[in-house]
Amino acid sequence: MAEDREILREIWEGRLPVCFTLATEEVSTPIAPDPFYLMVPRLTYFPLVTDKVRRHFVRCVVPEKHDNEMWLEFERHPLKWHYPIGLLYDLFVTNSELPWQITVHFDKYPDNKLLKCPSKDVVESHLMHSLKEADALKHKNHIMALMQERDHKQLWLGLLHDRFDQFWSANRKLMEHSAEDGFRYIPFRLYVPQLTSKPFVQYLVKPVENEKKLVVEDLLQRANLNFESKGPFQVVIHGIDIPLETPLQWISEHLSYPDNFLHLCIRYSPT
C-alpha cells in the first residue's frame, strides 16, 4: 500500500465547512448569537470537534440547560454522533450545498433517535468496538487481538488529534492480507434510506471468489434491492462517486473510514 499513501492522505485531509446556528426557540439572550463556522474533517465524529461550538452557544441558553448534552440537527434529521461526519453529509445533503447548515440544540434530546454521548470516552469505545467488528470480518479478529494497548491508543489519538501518521502507523496492520485472496470479507455498510427502513444494509461479501476479483457492482447485486427502481443512482463515499467496476479489496484498503468500514451511500439524482 506504500505507493498509494497519497490517496490515503487525500482521503484523510477531506474537510467540510459547517455553519452551526443555535435553534431559535432556545435562544435566551436579547440578541441571538452569531453563527459559528468550522472546517471539520470528514473522517472524524462531531463530539470530537464541537467543544468550541458548545462554548460559543451555551452562554445564550437558559442556565438550567448549561449542563445538558448538546445535539445537532439538519433539516429535521437528528445527526447520529456515532456516524462519521462525512457519512452524515453524504447521506443527508443531496444538493452539495456548502457551508453545511446545522442547527444546535441543548434541549429535548431525542433519546429515541440518538445514543447518549456524555464524553469523548464513549466515542473511543465506539471506535474500538467498530474496529474489532471490522477485524473479525477481515482477519477473524486476529490482528486487533494481537495488537498491544499502545497500538489501540495510536488509533484513537491519531483520530482524536487529526494526526495521519500516528493513526496509520497502527492502522496499516489492520490492512494486511494475503496477496491472492485479500480480506476474508469486506467490512461495509450500505445506506439506502429510499429503499429500506433499516438504518443500513450489510451482508457477507468476499473480495475474491473463484479467483475473480469482485467489484462494487457485485456487492450491489447481492443486496437483493432494486436500486434502479428509483432512477439513476451513484455509489458515494467521501463525496466521491465510485465507479461500479472498482475492486472491493482496493476500496476497502484505501477508502474505508477510520473504523475500517466502507460507509457507502446510494444517492439518487434530485427529481
XYZ file of C-alpha atoms in Angstrom:
271
model
C 0.000 0.000 0.000
C 3.019 2.312 0.300
C 2.685 3.579 -3.255
C -0.919 4.596 -2.539
C -0.062 6.663 0.531
C -1.021 9.859 -1.293
C -4.570 8.539 -1.749
C -4.809 7.706 1.946
C -3.612 11.195 2.845
C -6.019 12.884 0.412
C -8.932 10.997 1.994
C -7.660 11.847 5.493
C -7.440 15.542 4.665
C -11.002 15.801 3.342
C -12.799 18.691 5.065
C -16.312 20.154 5.176
C -17.182 23.764 6.040
C -20.033 23.844 8.562
C -22.198 26.743 9.748
C -23.622 25.996 13.218
C -26.665 28.018 14.369
C -28.401 27.824 17.751
C -32.049 26.743 17.495
C -34.164 29.921 17.555
C -36.524 28.648 20.268
C -33.574 28.013 22.619
C -32.041 31.500 22.449
C -32.466 33.154 25.888
C -30.457 36.343 25.274
C -31.884 39.585 23.825
C -29.719 39.211 20.728
C -29.231 35.825 19.051
C -25.609 34.623 18.922
C -23.729 34.760 15.640
C -23.427 31.511 13.700
C -20.236 29.561 14.367
C -18.198 28.454 11.347
C -15.863 25.487 11.469
C -13.899 23.419 8.945
C -14.279 19.825 10.112
C -12.558 16.590 8.987
C -14.864 14.253 7.086
C -13.387 11.200 8.826
C -13.996 12.193 12.433
C -17.074 12.361 14.675
C -18.916 15.519 15.746
C -18.259 15.135 19.517
C -14.511 15.287 18.805
C -14.634 18.670 17.045
C -17.515 20.632 18.598
C -16.157 21.766 22.002
C -15.759 25.300 20.616
C -19.290 25.190 19.224
C -20.666 24.320 22.649
C -18.715 27.112 24.362
C -19.916 29.631 21.768
C -23.631 28.874 22.202
C -24.069 27.632 25.773
C -23.932 31.173 27.180
C -27.037 32.032 25.147
C -29.344 29.334 26.558
C -31.081 29.391 29.951
C -28.696 28.495 32.835
C -30.561 25.309 33.784
C -29.747 23.898 30.313
C -25.993 24.638 30.505
C -25.097 21.083 31.547
C -27.400 19.407 29.020
C -25.889 17.307 26.280
C -25.664 19.239 23.020
C -27.112 17.637 19.898
C -27.173 18.560 16.228
C -29.872 18.585 13.577
C -30.062 19.053 9.823
C -33.425 19.588 8.134
C -35.248 17.844 10.999
C -32.822 14.906 10.980
C -31.081 14.497 14.355
C -27.466 13.741 13.412
C -26.157 10.482 14.862
C -22.874 11.310 16.574
C -21.587 7.738 16.086
C -21.734 8.157 12.291
C -18.621 9.785 10.764
C -19.216 13.391 9.702
C -18.554 12.681 6.013
C -21.107 9.868 6.040
C -23.765 12.154 7.555
C -23.120 14.745 4.861
C -23.221 12.201 2.024
C -26.412 10.713 3.487
C -28.449 13.878 4.014
C -27.103 16.669 1.792
C -28.353 15.961 -1.700
C -27.612 19.321 -3.329
C -23.946 19.583 -2.180
C -24.748 22.910 -0.508
C -21.829 24.436 1.420
C -21.293 25.509 4.093
C -23.401 22.798 5.667
C -26.127 24.479 7.749
C -26.528 22.630 11.063
C -28.824 23.543 13.971
C -27.516 23.250 17.544
C -29.751 22.149 20.435
C -29.360 21.935 24.223
C -32.967 20.953 24.919
C -35.252 17.963 24.240
C -32.530 15.414 23.485
C -34.134 12.855 21.124
C -33.325 9.719 23.142
C -35.415 7.589 20.791
C -33.200 8.548 17.829
C -29.741 9.293 19.253
C -27.409 7.409 21.570
C -26.168 9.404 24.547
C -22.602 10.680 24.311
C -21.647 12.246 27.658
C -17.887 12.211 26.935
C -15.232 11.509 24.319
C -14.535 8.200 26.082
C -17.825 6.961 24.648
C -16.586 7.800 21.140
C -13.350 5.897 21.831
C -15.324 2.834 22.972
C -17.486 3.029 19.847
C -14.413 3.265 17.586
C -12.709 0.267 19.245
C -15.892 -1.807 19.021
C -16.224 -0.998 15.307
C -12.547 -1.790 14.644
C -12.949 -5.189 16.329
C -16.081 -5.887 14.292
C -14.267 -4.968 11.056
C -11.231 -7.057 12.021
C -13.477 -10.045 12.769
C -14.704 -9.829 9.171
C -11.248 -9.309 7.688
C -8.995 -11.474 9.890
C -11.216 -13.354 12.410
C -10.211 -10.618 14.890
C -6.617 -11.900 14.952
C -4.969 -8.515 14.350
C -6.854 -6.489 16.997
C -6.318 -9.314 19.495
C -2.557 -9.306 18.846
C -2.246 -5.519 18.956
C -0.908 -4.002 22.134
C -2.747 -1.357 24.120
C -0.415 1.304 22.750
C -1.498 0.386 19.196
C -5.138 0.895 20.183
C -4.161 4.270 21.676
C -2.327 5.198 18.454
C -5.526 4.618 16.508
C -7.633 6.642 18.932
C -5.214 9.523 19.493
C -4.421 9.742 15.777
C -8.110 10.265 15.029
C -8.732 12.500 18.053
C -5.869 14.862 17.223
C -6.136 14.541 13.419
C -2.681 13.008 13.017
C -2.440 10.960 9.844
C 0.965 9.362 10.518
C 0.084 8.391 14.086
C -3.166 6.747 13.033
C -1.762 4.907 10.021
C 1.292 3.608 11.900
C -1.179 1.296 13.660
C -3.970 1.064 11.070
C -1.678 -0.365 8.377
C -1.538 -3.593 10.432
C -5.304 -3.891 10.081
C -4.973 -3.637 6.292
C -2.583 -6.594 5.918
C -3.757 -9.551 3.842
C -2.594 -12.346 1.586
C -1.914 -11.061 -1.907
C -4.101 -13.665 -3.654
C -7.275 -13.642 -1.590
C -7.363 -10.279 0.168
C -9.508 -9.990 3.295
C -11.857 -12.806 4.419
C -14.832 -10.484 3.994
C -15.225 -6.787 3.168
C -16.426 -4.660 6.129
C -19.055 -2.349 4.665
C -22.405 -0.740 5.356
C -24.743 0.292 2.579
C -27.103 3.219 3.227
C -30.256 3.167 1.092
C -32.989 5.066 3.001
C -35.050 5.323 -0.202
C -35.448 1.529 -0.438
C -35.368 0.188 3.129
C -36.415 1.253 6.607
C -33.225 -0.246 8.059
C -30.530 2.289 9.007
C -28.133 0.380 6.752
C -27.726 -2.942 4.962
C -24.787 -5.307 5.397
C -24.064 -8.890 4.441
C -21.032 -11.105 3.840
C -19.105 -10.389 0.642
C -15.646 -11.720 -0.188
C -13.220 -9.616 -2.228
C -12.233 -12.637 -4.346
C -14.353 -15.607 -5.409
C -13.226 -18.415 -7.712
C -10.064 -16.394 -8.445
C -12.210 -13.472 -9.659
C -11.818 -10.066 -8.052
C -15.247 -8.827 -7.045
C -16.174 -5.195 -7.714
C -18.693 -2.689 -6.352
C -21.327 -3.871 -8.840
C -21.036 -7.431 -7.442
C -21.625 -6.099 -3.943
C -24.784 -4.266 -5.051
C -26.163 -7.308 -6.898
C -26.106 -9.283 -3.644
C -28.179 -6.716 -1.762
C -31.480 -8.012 -3.203
C -32.652 -4.434 -3.639
C -33.981 -2.939 -6.850
C -31.703 0.102 -6.975
C -32.851 1.179 -10.450
C -36.483 1.453 -9.311
C -35.815 4.999 -8.070
C -33.927 6.070 -11.180
C -30.229 6.636 -11.935
C -28.004 6.414 -8.872
C -24.438 6.837 -7.679
C -22.469 4.960 -5.033
C -20.867 7.674 -2.900
C -18.179 7.598 -0.212
C -16.159 10.627 0.969
C -18.186 12.649 -1.535
C -16.729 10.550 -4.374
C -18.868 8.818 -6.996
C -17.297 5.345 -7.059
C -17.222 3.559 -10.456
C -19.109 0.251 -10.223
C -16.117 -1.613 -11.681
C -13.843 -0.649 -8.746
C -12.402 -3.746 -6.981
C -13.759 -4.235 -3.460
C -10.357 -5.098 -1.997
C -8.872 -1.845 -3.298
C -11.601 0.410 -1.946
C -11.601 -1.427 1.396
C -7.876 -0.739 1.774
C -7.969 2.862 0.563
C -11.421 4.341 1.161
C -12.523 2.813 4.471
C -13.282 5.217 7.321
C -11.076 5.053 10.454
C -13.454 2.414 11.879
C -12.268 0.240 8.936
C -15.758 0.090 7.380
C -16.752 1.280 3.932
C -19.791 3.510 4.504
C -21.410 3.521 1.062
C -24.367 5.815 0.300
C -26.707 5.266 -2.624
C -27.508 8.726 -3.964
C -30.238 9.370 -6.496
C -30.394 12.382 -8.789
C -32.763 15.039 -7.378
C -36.122 14.891 -9.143
